[in-house]
Every structure is written in structure tokens, then in C-alpha cells.
Coordinates of C-alpha atoms in Angstrom, one line a residue:
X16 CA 27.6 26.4 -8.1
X17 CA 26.5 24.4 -5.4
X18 CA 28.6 26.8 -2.7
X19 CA 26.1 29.7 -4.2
X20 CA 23.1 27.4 -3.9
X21 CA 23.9 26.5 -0.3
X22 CA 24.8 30.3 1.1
X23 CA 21.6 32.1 -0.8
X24 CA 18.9 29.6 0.3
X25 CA 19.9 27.3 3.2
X26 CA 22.0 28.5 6.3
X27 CA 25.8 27.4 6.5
X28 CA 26.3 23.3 6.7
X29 CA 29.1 21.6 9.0
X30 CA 30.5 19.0 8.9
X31 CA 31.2 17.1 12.4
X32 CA 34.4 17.6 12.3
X33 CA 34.6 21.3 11.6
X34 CA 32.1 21.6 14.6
X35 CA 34.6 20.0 17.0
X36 CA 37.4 22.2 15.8
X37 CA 35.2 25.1 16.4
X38 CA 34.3 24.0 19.6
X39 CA 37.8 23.2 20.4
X40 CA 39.2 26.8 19.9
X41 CA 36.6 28.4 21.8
X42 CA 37.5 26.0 25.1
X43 CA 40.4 28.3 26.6
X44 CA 43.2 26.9 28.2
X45 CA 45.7 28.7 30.4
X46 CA 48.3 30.0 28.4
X47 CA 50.8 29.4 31.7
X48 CA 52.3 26.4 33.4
X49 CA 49.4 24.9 35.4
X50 CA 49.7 22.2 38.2
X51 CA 47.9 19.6 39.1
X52 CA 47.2 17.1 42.1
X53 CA 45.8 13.3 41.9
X54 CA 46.8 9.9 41.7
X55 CA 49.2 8.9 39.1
X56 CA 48.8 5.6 36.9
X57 CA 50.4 4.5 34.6
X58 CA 48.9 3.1 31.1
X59 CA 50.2 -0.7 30.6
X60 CA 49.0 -0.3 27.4
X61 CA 50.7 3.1 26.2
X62 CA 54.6 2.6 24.3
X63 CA 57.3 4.5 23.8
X64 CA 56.4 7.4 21.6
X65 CA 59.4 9.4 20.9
X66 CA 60.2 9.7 24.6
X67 CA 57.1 10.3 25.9
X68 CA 54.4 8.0 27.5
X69 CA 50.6 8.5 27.6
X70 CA 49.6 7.8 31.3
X71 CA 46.6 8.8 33.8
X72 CA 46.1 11.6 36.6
X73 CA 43.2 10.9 38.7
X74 CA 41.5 12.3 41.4
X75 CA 42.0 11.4 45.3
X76 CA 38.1 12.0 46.0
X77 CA 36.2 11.2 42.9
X78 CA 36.9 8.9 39.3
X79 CA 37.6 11.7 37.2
X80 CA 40.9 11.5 35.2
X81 CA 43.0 13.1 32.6
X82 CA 45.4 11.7 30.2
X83 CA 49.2 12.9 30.9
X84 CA 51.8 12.8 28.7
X85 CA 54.7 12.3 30.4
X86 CA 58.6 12.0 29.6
X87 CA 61.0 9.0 30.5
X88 CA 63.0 10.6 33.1
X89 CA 60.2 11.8 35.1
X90 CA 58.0 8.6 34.7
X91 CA 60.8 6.1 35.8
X92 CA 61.1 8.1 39.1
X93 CA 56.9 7.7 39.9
X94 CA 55.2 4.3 40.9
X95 CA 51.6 3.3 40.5
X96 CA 49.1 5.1 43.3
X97 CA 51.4 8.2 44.2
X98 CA 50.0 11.2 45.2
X99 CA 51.7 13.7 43.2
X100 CA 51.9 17.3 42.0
X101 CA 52.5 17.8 38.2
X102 CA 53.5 20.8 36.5
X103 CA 52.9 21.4 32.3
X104 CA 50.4 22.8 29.7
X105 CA 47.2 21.6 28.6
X106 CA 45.8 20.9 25.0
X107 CA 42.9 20.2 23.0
X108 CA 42.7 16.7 20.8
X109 CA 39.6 15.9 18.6
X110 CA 38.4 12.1 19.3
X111 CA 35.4 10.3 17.5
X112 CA 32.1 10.2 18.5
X113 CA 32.1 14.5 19.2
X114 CA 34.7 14.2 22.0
X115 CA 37.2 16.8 22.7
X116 CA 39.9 15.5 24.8
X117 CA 41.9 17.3 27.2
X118 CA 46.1 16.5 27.6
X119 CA 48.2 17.4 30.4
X120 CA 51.8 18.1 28.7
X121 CA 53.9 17.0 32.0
X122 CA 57.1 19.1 32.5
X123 CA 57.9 18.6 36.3
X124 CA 56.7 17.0 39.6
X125 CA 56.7 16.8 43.6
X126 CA 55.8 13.8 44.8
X127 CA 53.0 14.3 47.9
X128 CA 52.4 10.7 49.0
X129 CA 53.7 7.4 48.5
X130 CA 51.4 3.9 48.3
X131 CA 48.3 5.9 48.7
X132 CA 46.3 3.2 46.8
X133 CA 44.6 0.3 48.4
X134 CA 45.4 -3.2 48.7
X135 CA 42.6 -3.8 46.5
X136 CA 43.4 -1.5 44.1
X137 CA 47.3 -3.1 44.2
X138 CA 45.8 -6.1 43.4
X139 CA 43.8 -4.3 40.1
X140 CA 47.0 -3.0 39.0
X141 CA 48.4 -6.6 39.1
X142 CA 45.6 -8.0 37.3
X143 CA 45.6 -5.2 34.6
X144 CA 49.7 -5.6 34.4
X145 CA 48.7 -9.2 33.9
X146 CA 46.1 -8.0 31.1
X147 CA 48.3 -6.4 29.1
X148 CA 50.8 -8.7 29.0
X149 CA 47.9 -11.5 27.8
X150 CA 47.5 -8.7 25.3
X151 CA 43.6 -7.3 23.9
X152 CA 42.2 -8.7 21.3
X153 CA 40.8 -6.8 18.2
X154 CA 37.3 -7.1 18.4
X155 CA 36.4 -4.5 15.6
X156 CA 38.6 -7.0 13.1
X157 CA 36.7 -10.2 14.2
X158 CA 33.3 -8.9 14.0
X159 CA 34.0 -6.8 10.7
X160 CA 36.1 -9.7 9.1
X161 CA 32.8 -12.2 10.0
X162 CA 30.2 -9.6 8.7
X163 CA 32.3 -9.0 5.6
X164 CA 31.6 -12.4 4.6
X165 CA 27.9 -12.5 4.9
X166 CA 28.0 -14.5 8.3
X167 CA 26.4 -13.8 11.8
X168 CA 28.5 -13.6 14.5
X169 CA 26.8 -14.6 17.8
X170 CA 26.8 -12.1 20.9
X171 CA 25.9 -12.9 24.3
X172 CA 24.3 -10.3 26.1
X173 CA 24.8 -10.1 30.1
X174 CA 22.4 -7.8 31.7
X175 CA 22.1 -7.0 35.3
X176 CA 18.5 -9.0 36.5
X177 CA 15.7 -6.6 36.5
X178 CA 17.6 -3.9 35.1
X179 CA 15.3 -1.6 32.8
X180 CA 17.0 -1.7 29.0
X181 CA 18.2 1.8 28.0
X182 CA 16.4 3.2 25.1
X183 CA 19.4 4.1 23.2
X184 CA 21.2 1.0 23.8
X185 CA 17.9 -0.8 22.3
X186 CA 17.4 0.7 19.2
X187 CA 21.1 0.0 18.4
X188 CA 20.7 -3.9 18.9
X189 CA 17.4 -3.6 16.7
X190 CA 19.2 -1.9 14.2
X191 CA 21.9 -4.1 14.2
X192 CA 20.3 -7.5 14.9
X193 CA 19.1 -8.3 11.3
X194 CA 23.0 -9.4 10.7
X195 CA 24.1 -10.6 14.3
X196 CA 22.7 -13.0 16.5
X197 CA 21.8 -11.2 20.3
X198 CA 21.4 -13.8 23.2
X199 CA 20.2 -11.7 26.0
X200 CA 21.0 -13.4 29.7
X201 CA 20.3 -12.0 32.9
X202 CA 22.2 -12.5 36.5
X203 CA 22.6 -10.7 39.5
X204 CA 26.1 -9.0 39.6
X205 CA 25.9 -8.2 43.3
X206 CA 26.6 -11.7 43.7
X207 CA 30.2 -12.2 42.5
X208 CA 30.3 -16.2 42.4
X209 CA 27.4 -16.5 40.7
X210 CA 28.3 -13.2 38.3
X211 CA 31.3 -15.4 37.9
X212 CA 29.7 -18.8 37.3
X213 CA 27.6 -17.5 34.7
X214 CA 30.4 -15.8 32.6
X215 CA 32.6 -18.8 33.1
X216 CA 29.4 -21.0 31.3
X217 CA 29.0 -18.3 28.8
X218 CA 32.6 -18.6 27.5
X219 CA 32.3 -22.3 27.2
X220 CA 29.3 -21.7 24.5
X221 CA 31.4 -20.7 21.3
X222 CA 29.9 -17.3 21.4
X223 CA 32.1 -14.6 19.6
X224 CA 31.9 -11.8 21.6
X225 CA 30.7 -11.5 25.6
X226 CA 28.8 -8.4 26.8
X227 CA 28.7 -6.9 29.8
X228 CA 25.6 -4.2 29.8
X229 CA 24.7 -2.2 32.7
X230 CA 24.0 1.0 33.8
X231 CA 25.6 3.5 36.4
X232 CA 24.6 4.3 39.4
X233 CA 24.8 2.9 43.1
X234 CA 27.4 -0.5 43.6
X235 CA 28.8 0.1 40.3
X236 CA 32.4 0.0 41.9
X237 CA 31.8 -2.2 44.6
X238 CA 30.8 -4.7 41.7
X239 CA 32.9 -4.1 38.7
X240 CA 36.2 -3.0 40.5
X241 CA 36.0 -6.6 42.7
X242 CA 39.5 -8.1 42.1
X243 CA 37.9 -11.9 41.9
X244 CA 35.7 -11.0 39.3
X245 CA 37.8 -8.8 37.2
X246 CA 40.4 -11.8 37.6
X247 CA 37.9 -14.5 36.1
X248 CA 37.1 -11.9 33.3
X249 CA 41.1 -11.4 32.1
X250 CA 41.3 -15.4 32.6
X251 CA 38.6 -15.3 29.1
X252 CA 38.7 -17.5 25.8
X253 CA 35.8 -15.2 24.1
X254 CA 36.7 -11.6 23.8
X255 CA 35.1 -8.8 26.5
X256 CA 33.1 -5.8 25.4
X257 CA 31.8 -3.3 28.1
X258 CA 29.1 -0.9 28.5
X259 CA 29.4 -0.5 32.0
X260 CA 28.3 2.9 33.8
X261 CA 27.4 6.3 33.2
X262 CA 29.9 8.8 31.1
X263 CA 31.6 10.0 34.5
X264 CA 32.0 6.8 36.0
X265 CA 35.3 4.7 35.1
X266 CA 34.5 1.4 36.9
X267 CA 38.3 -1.0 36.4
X268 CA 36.5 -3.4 34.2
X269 CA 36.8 -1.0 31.5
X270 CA 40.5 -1.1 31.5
X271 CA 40.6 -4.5 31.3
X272 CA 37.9 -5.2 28.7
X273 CA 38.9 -6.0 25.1
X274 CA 36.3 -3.3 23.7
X275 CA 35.7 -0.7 25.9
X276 CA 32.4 1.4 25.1
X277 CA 31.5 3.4 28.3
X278 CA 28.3 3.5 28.3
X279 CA 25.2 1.2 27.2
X280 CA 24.0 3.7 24.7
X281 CA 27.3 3.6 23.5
X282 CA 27.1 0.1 23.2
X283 CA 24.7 -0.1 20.9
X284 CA 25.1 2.9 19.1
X285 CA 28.8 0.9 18.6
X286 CA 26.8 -2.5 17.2
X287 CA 24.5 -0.3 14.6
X288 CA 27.9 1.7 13.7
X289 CA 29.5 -1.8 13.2
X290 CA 26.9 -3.2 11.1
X291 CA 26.3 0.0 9.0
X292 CA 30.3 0.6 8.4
X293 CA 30.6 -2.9 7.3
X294 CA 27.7 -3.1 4.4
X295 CA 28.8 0.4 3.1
X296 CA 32.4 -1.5 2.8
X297 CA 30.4 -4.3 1.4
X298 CA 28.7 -2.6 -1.4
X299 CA 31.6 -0.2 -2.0
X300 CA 33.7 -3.6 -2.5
X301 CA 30.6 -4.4 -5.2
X302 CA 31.1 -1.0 -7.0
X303 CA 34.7 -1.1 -7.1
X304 CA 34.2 -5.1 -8.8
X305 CA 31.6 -3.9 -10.9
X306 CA 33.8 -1.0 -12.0
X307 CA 36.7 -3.9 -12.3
X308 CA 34.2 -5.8 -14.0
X309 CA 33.2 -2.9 -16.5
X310 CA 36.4 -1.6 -17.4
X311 CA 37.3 -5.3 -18.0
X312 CA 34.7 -5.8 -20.1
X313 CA 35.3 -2.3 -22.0
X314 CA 39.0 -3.5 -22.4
X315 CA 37.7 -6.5 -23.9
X316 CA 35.7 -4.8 -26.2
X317 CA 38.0 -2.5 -27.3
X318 CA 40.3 -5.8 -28.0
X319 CA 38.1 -7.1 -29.7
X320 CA 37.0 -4.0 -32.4
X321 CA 40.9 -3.7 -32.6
X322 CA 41.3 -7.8 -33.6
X323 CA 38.4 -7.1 -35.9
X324 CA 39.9 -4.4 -37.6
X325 CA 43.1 -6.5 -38.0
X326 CA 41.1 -9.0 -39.4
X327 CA 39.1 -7.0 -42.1
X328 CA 42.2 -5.6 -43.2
X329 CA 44.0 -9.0 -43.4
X330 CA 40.4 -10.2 -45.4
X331 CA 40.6 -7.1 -47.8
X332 CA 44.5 -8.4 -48.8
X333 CA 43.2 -11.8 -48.7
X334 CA 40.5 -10.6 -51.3
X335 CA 42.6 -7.9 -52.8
X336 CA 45.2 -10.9 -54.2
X337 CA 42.5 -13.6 -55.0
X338 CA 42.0 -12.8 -58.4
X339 CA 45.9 -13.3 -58.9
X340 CA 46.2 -16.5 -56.8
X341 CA 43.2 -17.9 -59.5
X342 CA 44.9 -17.1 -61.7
X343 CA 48.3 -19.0 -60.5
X344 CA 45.8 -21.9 -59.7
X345 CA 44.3 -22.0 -63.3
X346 CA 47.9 -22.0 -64.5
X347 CA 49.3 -24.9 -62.2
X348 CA 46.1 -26.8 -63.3
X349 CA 47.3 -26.2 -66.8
X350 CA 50.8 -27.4 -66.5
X351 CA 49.7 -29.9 -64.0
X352 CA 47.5 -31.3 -66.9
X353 CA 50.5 -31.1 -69.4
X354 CA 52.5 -33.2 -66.6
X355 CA 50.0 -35.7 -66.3
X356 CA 49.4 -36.9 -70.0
X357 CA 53.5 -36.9 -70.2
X358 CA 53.3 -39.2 -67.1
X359 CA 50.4 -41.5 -68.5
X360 CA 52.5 -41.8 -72.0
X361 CA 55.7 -42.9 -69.8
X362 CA 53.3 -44.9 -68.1
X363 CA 51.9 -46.7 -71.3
X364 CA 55.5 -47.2 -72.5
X365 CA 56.6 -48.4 -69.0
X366 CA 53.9 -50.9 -69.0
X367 CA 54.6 -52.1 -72.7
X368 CA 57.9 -52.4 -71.7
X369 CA 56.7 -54.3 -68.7
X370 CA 54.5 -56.6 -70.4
X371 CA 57.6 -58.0 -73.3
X372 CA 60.1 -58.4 -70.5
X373 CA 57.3 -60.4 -68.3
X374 CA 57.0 -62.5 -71.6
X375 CA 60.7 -62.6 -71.5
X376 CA 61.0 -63.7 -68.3
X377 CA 58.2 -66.4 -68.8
X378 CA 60.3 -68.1 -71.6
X379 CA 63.5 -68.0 -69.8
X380 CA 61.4 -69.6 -66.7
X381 CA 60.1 -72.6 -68.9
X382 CA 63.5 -72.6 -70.2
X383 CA 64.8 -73.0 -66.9
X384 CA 62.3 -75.7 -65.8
X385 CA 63.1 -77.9 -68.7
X386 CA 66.8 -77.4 -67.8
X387 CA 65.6 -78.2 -64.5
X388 CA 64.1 -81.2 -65.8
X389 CA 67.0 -82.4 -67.5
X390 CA 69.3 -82.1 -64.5
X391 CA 66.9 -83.7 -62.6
X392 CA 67.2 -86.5 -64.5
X393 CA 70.7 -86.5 -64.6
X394 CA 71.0 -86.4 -61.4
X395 CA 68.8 -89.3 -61.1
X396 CA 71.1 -91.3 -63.4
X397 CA 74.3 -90.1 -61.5
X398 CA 72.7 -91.5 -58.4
X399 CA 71.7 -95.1 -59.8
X400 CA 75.4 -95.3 -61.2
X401 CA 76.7 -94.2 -57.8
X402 CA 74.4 -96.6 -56.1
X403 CA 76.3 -99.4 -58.4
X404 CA 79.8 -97.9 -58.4
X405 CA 79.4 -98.7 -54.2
X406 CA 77.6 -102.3 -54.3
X407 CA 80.9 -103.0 -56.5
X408 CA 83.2 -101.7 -54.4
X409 CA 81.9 -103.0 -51.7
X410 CA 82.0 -106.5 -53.6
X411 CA 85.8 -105.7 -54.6
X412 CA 86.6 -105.0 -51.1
X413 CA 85.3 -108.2 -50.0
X414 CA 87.7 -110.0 -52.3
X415 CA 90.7 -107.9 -51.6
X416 CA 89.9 -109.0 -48.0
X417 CA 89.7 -112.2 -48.8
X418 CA 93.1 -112.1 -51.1
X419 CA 94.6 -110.6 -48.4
X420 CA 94.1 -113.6 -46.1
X421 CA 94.8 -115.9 -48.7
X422 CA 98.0 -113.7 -49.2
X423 CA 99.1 -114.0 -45.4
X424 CA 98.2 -117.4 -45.6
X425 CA 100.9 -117.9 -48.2
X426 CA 103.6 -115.7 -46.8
X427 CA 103.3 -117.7 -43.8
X428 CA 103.7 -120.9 -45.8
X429 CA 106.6 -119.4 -47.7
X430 CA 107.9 -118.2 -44.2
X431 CA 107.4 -121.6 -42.8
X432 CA 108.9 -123.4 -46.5
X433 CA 111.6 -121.0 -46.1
X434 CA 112.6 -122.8 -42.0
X435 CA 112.0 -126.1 -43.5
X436 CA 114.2 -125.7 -46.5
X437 CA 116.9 -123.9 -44.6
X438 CA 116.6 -126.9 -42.1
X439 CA 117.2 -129.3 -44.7
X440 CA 119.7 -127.4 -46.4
X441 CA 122.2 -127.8 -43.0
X442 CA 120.6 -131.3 -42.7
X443 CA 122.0 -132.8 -46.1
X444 CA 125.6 -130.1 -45.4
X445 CA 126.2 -132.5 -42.2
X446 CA 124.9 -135.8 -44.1
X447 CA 126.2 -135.9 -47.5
X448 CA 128.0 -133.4 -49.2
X449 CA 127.4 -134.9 -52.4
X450 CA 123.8 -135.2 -52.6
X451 CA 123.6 -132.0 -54.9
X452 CA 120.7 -133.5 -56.9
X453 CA 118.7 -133.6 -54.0
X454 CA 119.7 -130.0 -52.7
X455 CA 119.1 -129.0 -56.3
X456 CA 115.8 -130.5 -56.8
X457 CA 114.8 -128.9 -53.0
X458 CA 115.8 -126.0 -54.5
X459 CA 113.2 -125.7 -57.4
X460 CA 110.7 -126.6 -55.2
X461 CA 111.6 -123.8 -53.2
X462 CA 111.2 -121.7 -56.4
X463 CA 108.3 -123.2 -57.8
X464 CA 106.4 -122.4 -54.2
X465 CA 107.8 -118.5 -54.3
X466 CA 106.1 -118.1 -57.6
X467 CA 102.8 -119.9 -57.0
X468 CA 103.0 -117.0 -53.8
X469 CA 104.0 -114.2 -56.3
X470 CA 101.0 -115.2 -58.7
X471 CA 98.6 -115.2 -55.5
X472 CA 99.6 -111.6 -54.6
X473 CA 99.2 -110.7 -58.4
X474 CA 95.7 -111.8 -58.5

């Protein structure tokens, strides 16, 4: 419907890339080999692409160039700044910003001229060699990846003194400066130390990008092809854009620039671009949240309806067998009723029972104490008697002791009336054999003595 809309009322619409491809199969080519004569470079920056390199042909007497795409075998037999001949095909490749770019397809060569180059531009080569082996820094990514998060990233601007600002190139930075931070500085860039001096300072002052603006013209070369200068500038902490020049011009700093934009106006066509690109990603990152967000929220919702349902249903069943579970209650309160009178009639009999066995047990205690009592007593006796029993056997054993002396006092005497008597027993033998009355007599005493002893020990 809208395709009928668009062709009845309002002429045909293009986009910008169907204009280029338009364009680009109305620009003939030579359907033949072609050849072509210049000064070959090659890119530092280009890799191995199946074979094939992207390098540059340019002309002896002017700066134009084309890009050649050459194979290994041929490019490992030319050096930088030979005068050559180059055979192949040309084509047609779309690039942004409306540019159709020409490729020479190279299939053979005759080298002209060896080391046609300069010393000076020797020592460019060198420098850019040195370049690319420092590597370029993505300055798309760092000023994107700062504007992404709402932040301003600062830019010095280096303009040539007394330069007039190109129109273009100013309605870029005032379209862009509402989210980035221009500090404009001016120096003369005919004078190399001081053009140096000044970028030198400028990288010391934490700025995220440096930019070089100026437009072509007269001393462009001299100036911006200057191996000193283009030396300091590769030597950089803060990245290096360029709009150096007019479209035709190709001043070296270009090549060795970490953003290289051609032109002023393309410079700030390229911050406004910048700026715009990132807060469409910005609010296209918002719609895709708020989608997330939406379809989140929808999910929950329908979650939730779903856990509601599940719960009405479960509350119908719930209601659905209340009736029946009040009725199981009113029937477990009845038997639970039954259960508890029997328990409080065992309990009345348990605490009848209780109370005649606590009488029970009271009688048996004052039973028990008047036992008690009784031993008590007893005991109390039994102690006095055994209190007596000891004081007389403590008085017996002092008479045993003191028998016992006496005893040992008479077996002694006995001992020593035994000595005597045997004494004068062998006395009267020797003496007189017939004093028998004597002997006789001696000999009761003897007798009477033993049984005074035997009666001691008796006692």
C-alpha cells in the first residue's frame, strides 16, 4: 500500500546506498588489462587477506593515489618508493559517506626505477613502519564507550593562527558540543618547534582526543609531511585525529593519525555523526529495556493471574470439604468430651485413692518416729552400759597389771627359793647325811611357798 502511495503521488525515493550503486555501474571501466605508472607503497597497516595485500600506487608529479591489490609473489619482489609499471583490472567498491572507490586488481609488473623516493620521505616511511608497529588506537570506541555512559569526553582543538574556521566544520562542533567539551587553541604550524612544543603540552593535559584542524592549500606539505614533527606526533599518549587539507591533498600526517578524516568539514560532520549515532544507540538501548522491562512485567502478570487461579481453585476445594471437616470437628468435640468426663472420674478415683494411701503413709510415718524414738533410746542405754562396760575394763586391766607384777614378783622369789633350797639341799648332802628332819622340814617350806605362788596366780 505504501509502494502505491509513493509511485502515484511523489516521484521515486532512494536510498543512499542504491544511489551509489547506480552511480557505480554507470562509471565504465576498461573491460581489458590496463597499466599503470607511479610510485609504489606499501600499506603497513594492510594483512594478509587470502594472498593478497591492499597497498598504494601514487603518482611521480602530483599526491593522487589508488589503492592496489596486490599478490604475495609480486609484492615481495617491490620495495617502498619504486617507480613501477603495473598491469591488472580495475573495480568499483562502495565506501561511506557517498564514496565510490576505485581498485587496481594487480596481475604483473616492470619495475622503472629503484629508490626514487627522497631521503625525507625514507625517513616517513620509517616513522610510519614505526606507527604501525606502536599500533592505532580506536578512537570511535573511546569516544562512543564515554558518550554511552552520559559523560563528556574533552577535545582539544589545534587550529592553525588566524586561520578562518570552515563553515561546515563549525556547525558540526555546535551540533555536537552540547555532549563534548571543545577547547579550541591556536599556533602557528609553519613553525615546527613551537607546533611541536604546543602538542607536546597539550598531551600532558588529560585531554581524550587531540585535533589537528586545518585547511589545504599553500605549505600544507612542507608542514605536515616534516619528519620531526610527524615524529613527535607518533611519540603521543592522547590519541590523534586529523582534518588536515583539501579532498585531493594527502599530507603524511594522515597516515599516521589515529582517526583520519580528510578534511575539516569532515571533521566535524564526523563529531555530529559521533554524537548523533551514539544517543540513537542510547535511546534504542532504553526501548529494548523498556521492552525487557514490559515483557517482564507482562510475564509477571500472567504469573500471577495463573497463581491466582491455582489459588481460587485450591479455595473452592478448601470450601467445597468444609462442611465435612465440621462436621469431623463437631464429632471429635463429642468423643473428646466423652474422653474427658472418663478422665476426670479416673481422676477423682486416683485422687481418692491418693488421699487413703497419703493417710496410710502418715500413720506408718508416726509409726516409724515412735520406733525411732524407741531406738533412740535404746541406743542411749546401750551407750551408757558401754560407757561402764569400758571404765570396768579399764579398772580390771589395771589389776591384771598389777597381778601380773605381783605374779613375776613371786616366780622370781620361787625361782630364787628354788637356788637357795637346791643350795642347801647339796649343803646338808656334804654335811650330814642324817639330818633328814631338817631336809624334810626344808622341804615343806619349799611346798608351802609353791602354793602361796599358785594361789597368787589364781587370784
Amino acid at each position: 500500500m505504501v509502494d502505491s502511495v509513493t509511485s502515484a503521488h511523489f516521484p521515486v525515493i532512494y536510498t543512499p546506498q542504491e544511489v551509489l550503486s547506480i552511480f557505480r555501474e554507470q562509471l565504465r571501466t576498461p573491460a581489458k588489462v590496463v597499466v599503470l605508472e607511479g610510485i609504489y607503497y606499501q600499506n603497513p597497516r594492510s594483512g594478509n587477506y587470502g594472498g593478497y595485500f591492499y597497498d598504494v600506487l601514487r603518482g611521480q608529479n602530483d599526491t593522487f593515489e589508488i589503492k592496489v591489490i596486490i599478490p604475495l609473489a609480486i609484492r615481495e619482489r617491490l620495495n617502498n618508493g619504486t617507480l613501477v609499471q603495473l598491469a591488472g583490472t580495475i573495480s568499483k567498491e562502495i565506501r561511506n559517506q557517498s564514496i565510490i572507490e576505485l581498485q587496481f586488481h594487480v596481475t604483473r609488473y616492470d619495475v622503472i626505477q629503484e629508490d626514487i623516493v627522497t631521503d625525507q620521505q625514507q625517513q616517513l616511511l620509517q616513522l610510519l613502519s614505526e606507527k604501525s608497529a606502536c599500533g592505532y588506537r580506536n578512537v570511535d570506541s573511546l569516544l562512543e564507550s564515554i558518550l554511552f555512559r552520559n559523560d563528556r569526553p574533552r577535545v582539544a582543538l589545534l587550529f592553525a593562527s588566524g586561520s578562518i574556521t570552515d563553515v561546515d566544520f563549525q556547525r558540526g562542533l555546535e551540533a555536537a558540543s552540547s555532549h563534548i567539551d571543545f577547547v579550541k587553541h591556536d599556533v602557528a604550524f609553519a613553525q615546527i618547534s613551537r607546533f611541536i612544543e604546543k602538542i607536546v603540552a597539550l598531551d600532558k593535559d588529560r585531554y581524550h582526543v587531540l585535533a589537528i584542524v586545518r585547511g589545504g592549500g599553500s605549505g600544507i606539505n612542507e608542514v605536515f609531511n616534516t619528519p620531526e614533527l610527524i615524529k613527535s606526533l607518533i611519540k603521543l599518549n592522547t590519541p590523534l585525529v586529523c582534518g588536515v587539507g583539501h579532498p585531493e591533498e594527502k599530507p603524511f600526517i594522515g597516515r599516521i593519525a589515529d582517526k583520519d578524516l580528510g578534511t575539516p568539514s569532515l571533521l566535524g560532520v564526523y563529531f555530529k555523526e559521533l554524537v548523533n549515532r551514539v544517543l540513537e544507540q542510547r535511546e534504542k538501548s532504553r526501548a529494548v529495556l523498556v521492552e525487557q522491562v514490559k515483557k517482564q512485567y507482562q510475564e509477571r502478570i500472567l504469573s500471577a493471574e495463573k497463581q491466582n487461579k491455582e489459588l481460587q481453585d485450591k479455595f473452592a476445594a478448601l470450601s467445597k470439604n468444609q462442611e465435612d471437616n465440621q462436621k469431623n470437628h463437631t464429632e471429635q468435640m463429642r468423643l473428646s468430651e466423652i474422653r474427658n468426663k472418663e478422665l476426670q472420674d479416673k481422676i477423682v478415683v486416683i485422687n481418692k485413692n491418693f488421699e487413703e494411701q497419703i493417710k496410710a503413709m502418715q500413720k506408718q510415718y508416726e509409726t516409724t518416729n515412735r520406733q525411732l524414738k524407741v531406738y533412740e533410746e535404746q541406743a542411749k542405754t546401750s551407750n551408757e552400759n558401754f560407757s561402764k562396760i569400758q571404765q570396768t575394763n579399764n579398772e580390771l586391766q589395771k589389776s591384771l597389771s598389777k597381778l601380773n607384777a605381783q605374779n613375776t614378783q613371786a616366780a622370781k622369789d620361787l625361782a630364787d627359793a628354788k637356788v637357795y633350797a637346791a643350795q642347801l639341799e647339796q649343803q646338808l648332802k656334804q654335811k650330814n647325811k642324817g639330818c633328814f628332819g631338817l631336809i624334810a622340814m626344808i622341804i615343806s617350806f619349799i611346798g608351802l611357798a609353791c602354793s602361796l605362788v599358785y594361789a597368787c596366780l589364781l587370784i
